[in-house]
PDB file of C-alpha atoms in Angstrom:
ATOM      1  CA  MET B   1     159.139  79.047 158.873  1.00  0.00           C
ATOM      2  CA  ALA B   2     156.140  79.326 161.199  1.00  0.00           C
ATOM      3  CA  GLU B   3     157.874  82.164 163.038  1.00  0.00           C
ATOM      4  CA  ILE B   4     158.204  84.115 159.793  1.00  0.00           C
ATOM      5  CA  VAL B   5     154.506  83.660 159.042  1.00  0.00           C
ATOM      6  CA  ASP B   6     153.575  84.739 162.576  1.00  0.00           C
ATOM      7  CA  ALA B   7     155.850  87.786 162.392  1.00  0.00           C
ATOM      8  CA  THR B   8     154.483  88.820 158.996  1.00  0.00           C
ATOM      9  CA  ILE B   9     150.881  88.486 160.160  1.00  0.00           C
ATOM     10  CA  LEU B  10     151.712  90.508 163.289  1.00  0.00           C
ATOM     11  CA  VAL B  11     153.364  93.321 161.309  1.00  0.00           C
ATOM     12  CA  LEU B  12     150.465  93.491 158.850  1.00  0.00           C
ATOM     13  CA  THR B  13     147.934  93.490 161.688  1.00  0.00           C
ATOM     14  CA  ILE B  14     149.742  96.349 163.430  1.00  0.00           C
ATOM     15  CA  ALA B  15     149.941  98.274 160.147  1.00  0.00           C
ATOM     16  CA  ILE B  16     146.191  97.863 159.566  1.00  0.00           C
ATOM     17  CA  ILE B  17     145.418  99.005 163.118  1.00  0.00           C
ATOM     18  CA  GLY B  18     147.760 101.965 162.658  1.00  0.00           C
ATOM     19  CA  ARG B  19     146.061 102.924 159.428  1.00  0.00           C
ATOM     20  CA  ALA B  20     142.640 102.712 161.044  1.00  0.00           C
ATOM     21  CA  LEU B  21     143.823 104.909 163.919  1.00  0.00           C
ATOM     22  CA  ILE B  22     145.355 107.574 161.680  1.00  0.00           C
ATOM     23  CA  SER B  23     142.102 107.777 159.744  1.00  0.00           C
ATOM     24  CA  TRP B  24     140.553 109.322 162.868  1.00  0.00           C
ATOM     25  CA  ILE B  25     143.057 112.199 162.924  1.00  0.00           C
ATOM     26  CA  PRO B  26     141.643 115.204 161.077  1.00  0.00           C
ATOM     27  CA  ASN B  27     143.855 117.322 158.812  1.00  0.00           C
ATOM     28  CA  LEU B  28     146.644 114.743 158.744  1.00  0.00           C
ATOM     29  CA  ASN B  29     149.036 115.343 155.870  1.00  0.00           C
ATOM     30  CA  PRO B  30     148.672 112.425 153.411  1.00  0.00           C
ATOM     31  CA  ARG B  31     152.289 113.009 152.340  1.00  0.00           C
ATOM     32  CA  ASN B  32     153.561 112.283 155.827  1.00  0.00           C
ATOM     33  CA  PRO B  33     156.073 109.401 155.469  1.00  0.00           C
ATOM     34  CA  ILE B  34     154.338 107.303 158.127  1.00  0.00           C
ATOM     35  CA  VAL B  35     150.947 107.784 156.469  1.00  0.00           C
ATOM     36  CA  GLU B  36     152.387 106.967 153.046  1.00  0.00           C
ATOM     37  CA  PHE B  37     154.049 103.822 154.414  1.00  0.00           C
ATOM     38  CA  LEU B  38     150.879 102.584 156.117  1.00  0.00           C
ATOM     39  CA  VAL B  39     148.773 103.228 153.019  1.00  0.00           C
ATOM     40  CA  THR B  40     151.315 101.520 150.758  1.00  0.00           C
ATOM     41  CA  VAL B  41     151.494  98.432 152.974  1.00  0.00           C
ATOM     42  CA  THR B  42     147.801  98.080 153.772  1.00  0.00           C
ATOM     43  CA  GLU B  43     146.010  99.186 150.607  1.00  0.00           C
ATOM     44  CA  PRO B  44     146.665  95.905 148.714  1.00  0.00           C
ATOM     45  CA  ILE B  45     144.931  94.111 151.586  1.00  0.00           C
ATOM     46  CA  LEU B  46     142.088  96.549 152.256  1.00  0.00           C
ATOM     47  CA  ALA B  47     141.117  97.546 148.697  1.00  0.00           C
ATOM     48  CA  PRO B  48     139.827  94.104 147.596  1.00  0.00           C
ATOM     49  CA  ILE B  49     137.783  93.821 150.792  1.00  0.00           C
ATOM     50  CA  ARG B  50     136.278  97.281 150.269  1.00  0.00           C
ATOM     51  CA  SER B  51     135.385  96.401 146.680  1.00  0.00           C
ATOM     52  CA  VAL B  52     133.076  93.577 147.789  1.00  0.00           C
ATOM     53  CA  MET B  53     131.531  95.394 150.748  1.00  0.00           C
ATOM     54  CA  PRO B  54     128.175  97.121 150.316  1.00  0.00           C
ATOM     55  CA  ARG B  55     128.249 100.886 149.800  1.00  0.00           C
ATOM     56  CA  GLY B  56     126.567 103.326 152.126  1.00  0.00           C
ATOM     57  CA  ILE B  57     127.805 101.890 155.412  1.00  0.00           C
ATOM     58  CA  MET B  58     128.855 104.675 157.766  1.00  0.00           C
ATOM     59  CA  PHE B  59     131.733 102.671 159.242  1.00  0.00           C
ATOM     60  CA  ASP B  60     134.539 101.036 157.264  1.00  0.00           C
ATOM     61  CA  PHE B  61     134.647  97.430 158.432  1.00  0.00           C
ATOM     62  CA  SER B  62     137.415  96.451 156.005  1.00  0.00           C
ATOM     63  CA  PRO B  63     140.225  96.680 158.622  1.00  0.00           C
ATOM     64  CA  ILE B  64     138.329  94.379 160.976  1.00  0.00           C
ATOM     65  CA  ILE B  65     137.621  91.896 158.200  1.00  0.00           C
ATOM     66  CA  ALA B  66     141.233  92.085 156.976  1.00  0.00           C
ATOM     67  CA  ILE B  67     142.630  91.388 160.444  1.00  0.00           C
ATOM     68  CA  PHE B  68     140.233  88.471 160.891  1.00  0.00           C
ATOM     69  CA  LEU B  69     141.216  87.002 157.517  1.00  0.00           C
ATOM     70  CA  LEU B  70     144.929  87.536 158.161  1.00  0.00           C
ATOM     71  CA  GLN B  71     144.675  85.740 161.485  1.00  0.00           C
ATOM     72  CA  LEU B  72     142.685  82.911 159.936  1.00  0.00           C
ATOM     73  CA  ILE B  73     145.113  82.476 157.042  1.00  0.00           C
ATOM     74  CA  GLY B  74     148.094  82.784 159.375  1.00  0.00           C
ATOM     75  CA  ARG B  75     146.803  80.080 161.721  1.00  0.00           C
ATOM     76  CA  ALA B  76     146.064  77.786 158.781  1.00  0.00           C
ATOM     77  CA  LEU B  77     149.570  78.287 157.365  1.00  0.00           C
ATOM     78  CA  VAL B  78     151.250  77.727 160.724  1.00  0.00           C
ATOM     79  CA  ALA B  79     149.221  74.553 161.276  1.00  0.00           C
ATOM     80  CA  TYR B  80     150.188  73.326 157.816  1.00  0.00           C
ATOM     81  CA  LEU B  81     153.876  74.059 158.353  1.00  0.00           C
TER      82      LEU B  81
END
């Protein structure tokens, strides 16, 4: 069971990093299947974090916070299992 939790956390972390990286590519087609997949997978994680972050910050810290929280939750779950 711990392996499943670790694998899930790893996949989500990679997806969040991928989404952050594609956000730096100008003129990227939002209908690209890879972009759509990354947005679909990561938006349920990133949107709640963005909603509580202060507005007006030039850099979106939500991916960093999401990865930190995922790692924290993952370690707690693995320790519990």
